Each structure stands twice: as C-alpha cells, then as structure tokens.
mmCIF file of C-alpha atoms in Angstrom:
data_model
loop_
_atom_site.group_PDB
_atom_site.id
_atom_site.type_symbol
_atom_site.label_atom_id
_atom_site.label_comp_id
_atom_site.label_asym_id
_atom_site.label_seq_id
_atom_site.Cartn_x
_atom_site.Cartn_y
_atom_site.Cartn_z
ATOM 1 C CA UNK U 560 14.766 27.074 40.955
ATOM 2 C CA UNK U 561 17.366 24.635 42.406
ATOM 3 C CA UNK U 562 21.204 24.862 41.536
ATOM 4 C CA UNK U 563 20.899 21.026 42.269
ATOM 5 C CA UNK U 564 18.727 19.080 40.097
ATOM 6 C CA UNK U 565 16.795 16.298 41.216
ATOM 7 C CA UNK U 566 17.957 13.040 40.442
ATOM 8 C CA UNK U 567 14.935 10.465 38.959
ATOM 9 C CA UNK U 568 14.296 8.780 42.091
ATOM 10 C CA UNK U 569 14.022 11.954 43.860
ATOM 11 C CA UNK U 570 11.327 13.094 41.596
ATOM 12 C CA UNK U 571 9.245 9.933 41.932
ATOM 13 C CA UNK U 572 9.289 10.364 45.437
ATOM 14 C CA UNK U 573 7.726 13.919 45.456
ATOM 15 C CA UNK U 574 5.584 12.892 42.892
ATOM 16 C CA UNK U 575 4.245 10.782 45.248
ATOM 17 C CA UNK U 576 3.228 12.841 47.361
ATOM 18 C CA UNK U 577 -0.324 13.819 47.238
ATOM 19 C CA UNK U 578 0.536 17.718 47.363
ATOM 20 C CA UNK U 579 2.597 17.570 44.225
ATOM 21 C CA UNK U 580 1.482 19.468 41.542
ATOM 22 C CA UNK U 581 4.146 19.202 38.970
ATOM 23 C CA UNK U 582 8.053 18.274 39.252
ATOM 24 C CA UNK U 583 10.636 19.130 36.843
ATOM 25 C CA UNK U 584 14.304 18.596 37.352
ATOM 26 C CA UNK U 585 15.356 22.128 39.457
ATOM 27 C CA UNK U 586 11.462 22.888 40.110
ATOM 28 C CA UNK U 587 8.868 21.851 42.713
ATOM 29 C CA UNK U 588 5.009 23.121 42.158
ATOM 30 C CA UNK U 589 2.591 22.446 45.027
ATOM 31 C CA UNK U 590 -1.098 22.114 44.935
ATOM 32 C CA UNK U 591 -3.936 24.977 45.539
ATOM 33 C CA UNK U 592 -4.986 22.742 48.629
ATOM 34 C CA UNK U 593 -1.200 22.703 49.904
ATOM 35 C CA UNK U 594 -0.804 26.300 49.531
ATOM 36 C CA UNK U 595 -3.732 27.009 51.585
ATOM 37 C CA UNK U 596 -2.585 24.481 54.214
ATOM 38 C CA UNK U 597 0.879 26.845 53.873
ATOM 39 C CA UNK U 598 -0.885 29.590 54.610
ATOM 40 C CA UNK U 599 -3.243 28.440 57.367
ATOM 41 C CA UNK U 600 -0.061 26.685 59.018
ATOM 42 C CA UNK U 601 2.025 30.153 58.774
ATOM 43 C CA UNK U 602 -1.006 31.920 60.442
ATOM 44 C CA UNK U 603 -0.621 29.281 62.955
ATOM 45 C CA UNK U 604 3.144 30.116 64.042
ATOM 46 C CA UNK U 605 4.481 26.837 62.351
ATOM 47 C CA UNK U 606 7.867 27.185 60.950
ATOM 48 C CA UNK U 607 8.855 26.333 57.076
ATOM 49 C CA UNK U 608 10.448 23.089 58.256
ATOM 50 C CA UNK U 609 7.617 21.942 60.367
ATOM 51 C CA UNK U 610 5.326 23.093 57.231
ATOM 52 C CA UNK U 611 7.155 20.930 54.635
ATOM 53 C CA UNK U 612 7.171 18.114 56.922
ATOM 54 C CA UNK U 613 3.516 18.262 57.716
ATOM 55 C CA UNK U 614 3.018 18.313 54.022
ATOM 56 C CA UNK U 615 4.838 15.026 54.045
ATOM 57 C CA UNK U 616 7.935 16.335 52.113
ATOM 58 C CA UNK U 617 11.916 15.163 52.942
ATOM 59 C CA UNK U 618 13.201 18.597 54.041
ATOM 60 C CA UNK U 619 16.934 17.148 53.570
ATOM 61 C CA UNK U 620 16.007 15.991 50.252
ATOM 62 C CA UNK U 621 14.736 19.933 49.317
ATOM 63 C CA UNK U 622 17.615 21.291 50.838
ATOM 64 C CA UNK U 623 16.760 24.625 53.236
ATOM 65 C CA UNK U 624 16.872 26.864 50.437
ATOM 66 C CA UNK U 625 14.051 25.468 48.791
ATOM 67 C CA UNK U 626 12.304 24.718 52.195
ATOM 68 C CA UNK U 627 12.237 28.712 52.816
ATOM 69 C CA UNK U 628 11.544 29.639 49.288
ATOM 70 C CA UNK U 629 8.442 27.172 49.754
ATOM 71 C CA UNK U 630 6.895 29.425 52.374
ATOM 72 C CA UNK U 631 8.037 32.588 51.095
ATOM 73 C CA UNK U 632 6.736 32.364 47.418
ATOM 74 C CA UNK U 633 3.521 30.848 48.909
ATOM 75 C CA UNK U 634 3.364 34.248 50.648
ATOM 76 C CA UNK U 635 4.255 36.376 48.290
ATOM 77 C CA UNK U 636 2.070 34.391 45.397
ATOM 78 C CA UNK U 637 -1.622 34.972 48.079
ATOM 79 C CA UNK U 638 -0.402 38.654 48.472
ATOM 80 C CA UNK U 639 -0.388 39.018 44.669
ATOM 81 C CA UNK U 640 -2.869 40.187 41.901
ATOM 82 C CA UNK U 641 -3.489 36.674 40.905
ATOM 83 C CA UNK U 642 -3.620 34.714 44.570
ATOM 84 C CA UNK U 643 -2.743 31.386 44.821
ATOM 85 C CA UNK U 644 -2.824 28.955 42.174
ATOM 86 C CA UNK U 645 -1.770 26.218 40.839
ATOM 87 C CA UNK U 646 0.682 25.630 38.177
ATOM 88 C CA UNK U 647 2.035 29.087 36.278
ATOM 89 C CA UNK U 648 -0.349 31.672 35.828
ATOM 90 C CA UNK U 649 0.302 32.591 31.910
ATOM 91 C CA UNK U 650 1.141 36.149 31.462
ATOM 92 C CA UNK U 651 -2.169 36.072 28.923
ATOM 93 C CA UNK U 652 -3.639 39.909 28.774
ATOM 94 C CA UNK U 653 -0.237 41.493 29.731
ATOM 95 C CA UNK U 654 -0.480 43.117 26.122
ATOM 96 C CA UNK U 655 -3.652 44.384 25.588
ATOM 97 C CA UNK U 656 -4.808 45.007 22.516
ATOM 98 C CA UNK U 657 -7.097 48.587 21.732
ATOM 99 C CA UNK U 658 -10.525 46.523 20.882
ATOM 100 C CA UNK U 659 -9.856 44.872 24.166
ATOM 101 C CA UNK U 660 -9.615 48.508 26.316
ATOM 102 C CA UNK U 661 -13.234 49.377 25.292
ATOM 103 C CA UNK U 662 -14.549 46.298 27.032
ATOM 104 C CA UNK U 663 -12.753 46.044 30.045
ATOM 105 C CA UNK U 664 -14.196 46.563 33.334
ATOM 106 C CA UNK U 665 -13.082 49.813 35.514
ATOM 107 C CA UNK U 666 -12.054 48.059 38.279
ATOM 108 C CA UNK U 667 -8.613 48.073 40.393
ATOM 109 C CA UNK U 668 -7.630 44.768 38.486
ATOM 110 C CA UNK U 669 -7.892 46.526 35.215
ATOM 111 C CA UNK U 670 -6.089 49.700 36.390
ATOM 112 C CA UNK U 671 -3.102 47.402 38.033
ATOM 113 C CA UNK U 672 -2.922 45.577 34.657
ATOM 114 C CA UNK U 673 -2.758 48.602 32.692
ATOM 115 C CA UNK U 674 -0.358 50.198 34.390
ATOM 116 C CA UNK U 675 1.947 47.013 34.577
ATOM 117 C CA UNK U 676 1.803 47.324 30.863
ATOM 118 C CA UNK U 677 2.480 50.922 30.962
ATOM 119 C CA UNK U 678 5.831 50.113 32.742
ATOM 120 C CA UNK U 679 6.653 47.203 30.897
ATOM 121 C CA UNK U 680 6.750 49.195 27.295
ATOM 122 C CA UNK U 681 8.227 52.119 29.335
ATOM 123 C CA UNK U 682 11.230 49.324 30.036
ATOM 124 C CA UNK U 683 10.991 48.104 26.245
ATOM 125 C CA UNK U 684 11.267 51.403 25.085
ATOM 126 C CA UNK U 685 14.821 52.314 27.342
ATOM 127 C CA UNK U 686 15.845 48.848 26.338
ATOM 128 C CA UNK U 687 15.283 49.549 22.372
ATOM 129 C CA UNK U 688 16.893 53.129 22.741
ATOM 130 C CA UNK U 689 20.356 51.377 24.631
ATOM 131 C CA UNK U 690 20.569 48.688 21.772
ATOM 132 C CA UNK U 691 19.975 51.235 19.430
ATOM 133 C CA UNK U 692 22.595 53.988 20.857
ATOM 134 C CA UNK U 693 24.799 51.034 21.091
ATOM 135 C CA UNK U 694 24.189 49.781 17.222
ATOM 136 C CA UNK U 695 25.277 53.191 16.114
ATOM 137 C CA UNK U 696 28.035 53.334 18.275
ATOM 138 C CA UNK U 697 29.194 50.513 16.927
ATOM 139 C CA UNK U 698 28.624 51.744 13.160
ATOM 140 C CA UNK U 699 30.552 55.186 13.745
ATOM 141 C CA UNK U 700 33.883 52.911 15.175
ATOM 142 C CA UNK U 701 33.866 50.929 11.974
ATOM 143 C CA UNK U 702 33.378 53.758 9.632
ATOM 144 C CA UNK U 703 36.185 55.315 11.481
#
C-alpha cells in the first residue's frame, strides 16, 4: 500500500494499461497474465525496473518502493498456497465449520488449511485471555 495516494490522472493512466487489474487510490493490482510475465522475466535475470517498464508502467510515477514490492509480492504470492491470482483471494474456508471436516479431502492443502486455523484460534484465544486479564485489571483498580 502506498503512503502517497494516486492522484485521478495517475489512476487513469494505469488503468490504461492493459496489465491493470484494479486501481484504488494507495493500491495497484496486476493481471494473472502480468504476473506470469513477472515471473518468467525474473527467471530471466531482468531487474524490477526493467520488469515494470516492459509491462509498460511509469516507474517514477510508482515510486521504487512500489516498483520492488511489485516483484517481491509477485514472488512471494506464486510461492504461496493459493499461487498467483488475480484480484484478492477471499479468506473463504479459513473457519471451517465440523460438517465441512467430514468431507474434505486428505490432502496437503487440507492439512495446511487446518493447521492455519489451528494457529489462528490459538492467537484468538491469547488475544481473548490479554483483554480479559486486562478487563479485570481494570475492575479490581476501580473497586479499589
């Protein structure tokens, strides 16, 4: 996400440009096709300037923070669970629910989601037991 949002005319330019996905005001979002052509031209040796200007983007106008983070959350996004995409992959199935368990395949997707869900309630849980500890902290100082 950008500190500095794009001004109007900025965002009709990148809009323009075939590989655009989506633009928002702090946020650029790329195509499936430009991703791959990220990831082909990385393989290749290219660096993230020469890849955002073969995708026919301004890299003054995305500044080189946003050049990098191009490449690198390309990267990271293929080396993920989900692979590359386009748009925001909704977090859909990241609670399951118990009908659900019986009919999901054993498979290392299924084990990966399952235990991201076992850490994320793990975290909930610590969370809840903070607030809580600090609740009744809170109680015992006014009773005081």
């Amino acid at each position: 996400m950008r500190k500095k949002p794009y001004t109007r005319e900025q965002i009709e330019q990148l809009e323009a440009n075939p590989h655009t996905f989506h633009v928002t005001r702090n946020r650029l979002q790329l195509t499936l096709g430009a991703k791959e052509k990220i990831l082909k031209m990385v393989e290749d040796g290219y660096t993230a300037r020469n890849i955002v200007c073969e995708l026919g983007y301004d890299p003054e106008l995305l500044g080189q923070s946003s050049v990098d983070g191009i490449v690198y959350s390309v990267k990271l996004q293929a080396r993920s669970a989900y692979g590359i995409h386009e748009g925001y992959k909704k977090r859909q199935g990241k609670h399951l629910e118990p009908e659900d368990l019986e009919m999901l395949p054993v498979n290392a997707e299924t084990v990966g989601k399952l235990i991201n869900e076992v850490v994320y309630l793990r975290q909930k849980v610590e969370f809840l037991k903070k607030l809580s500890a600090q609740e009744n902290t809170k109680k015992r100082g006014e009773s005081q």
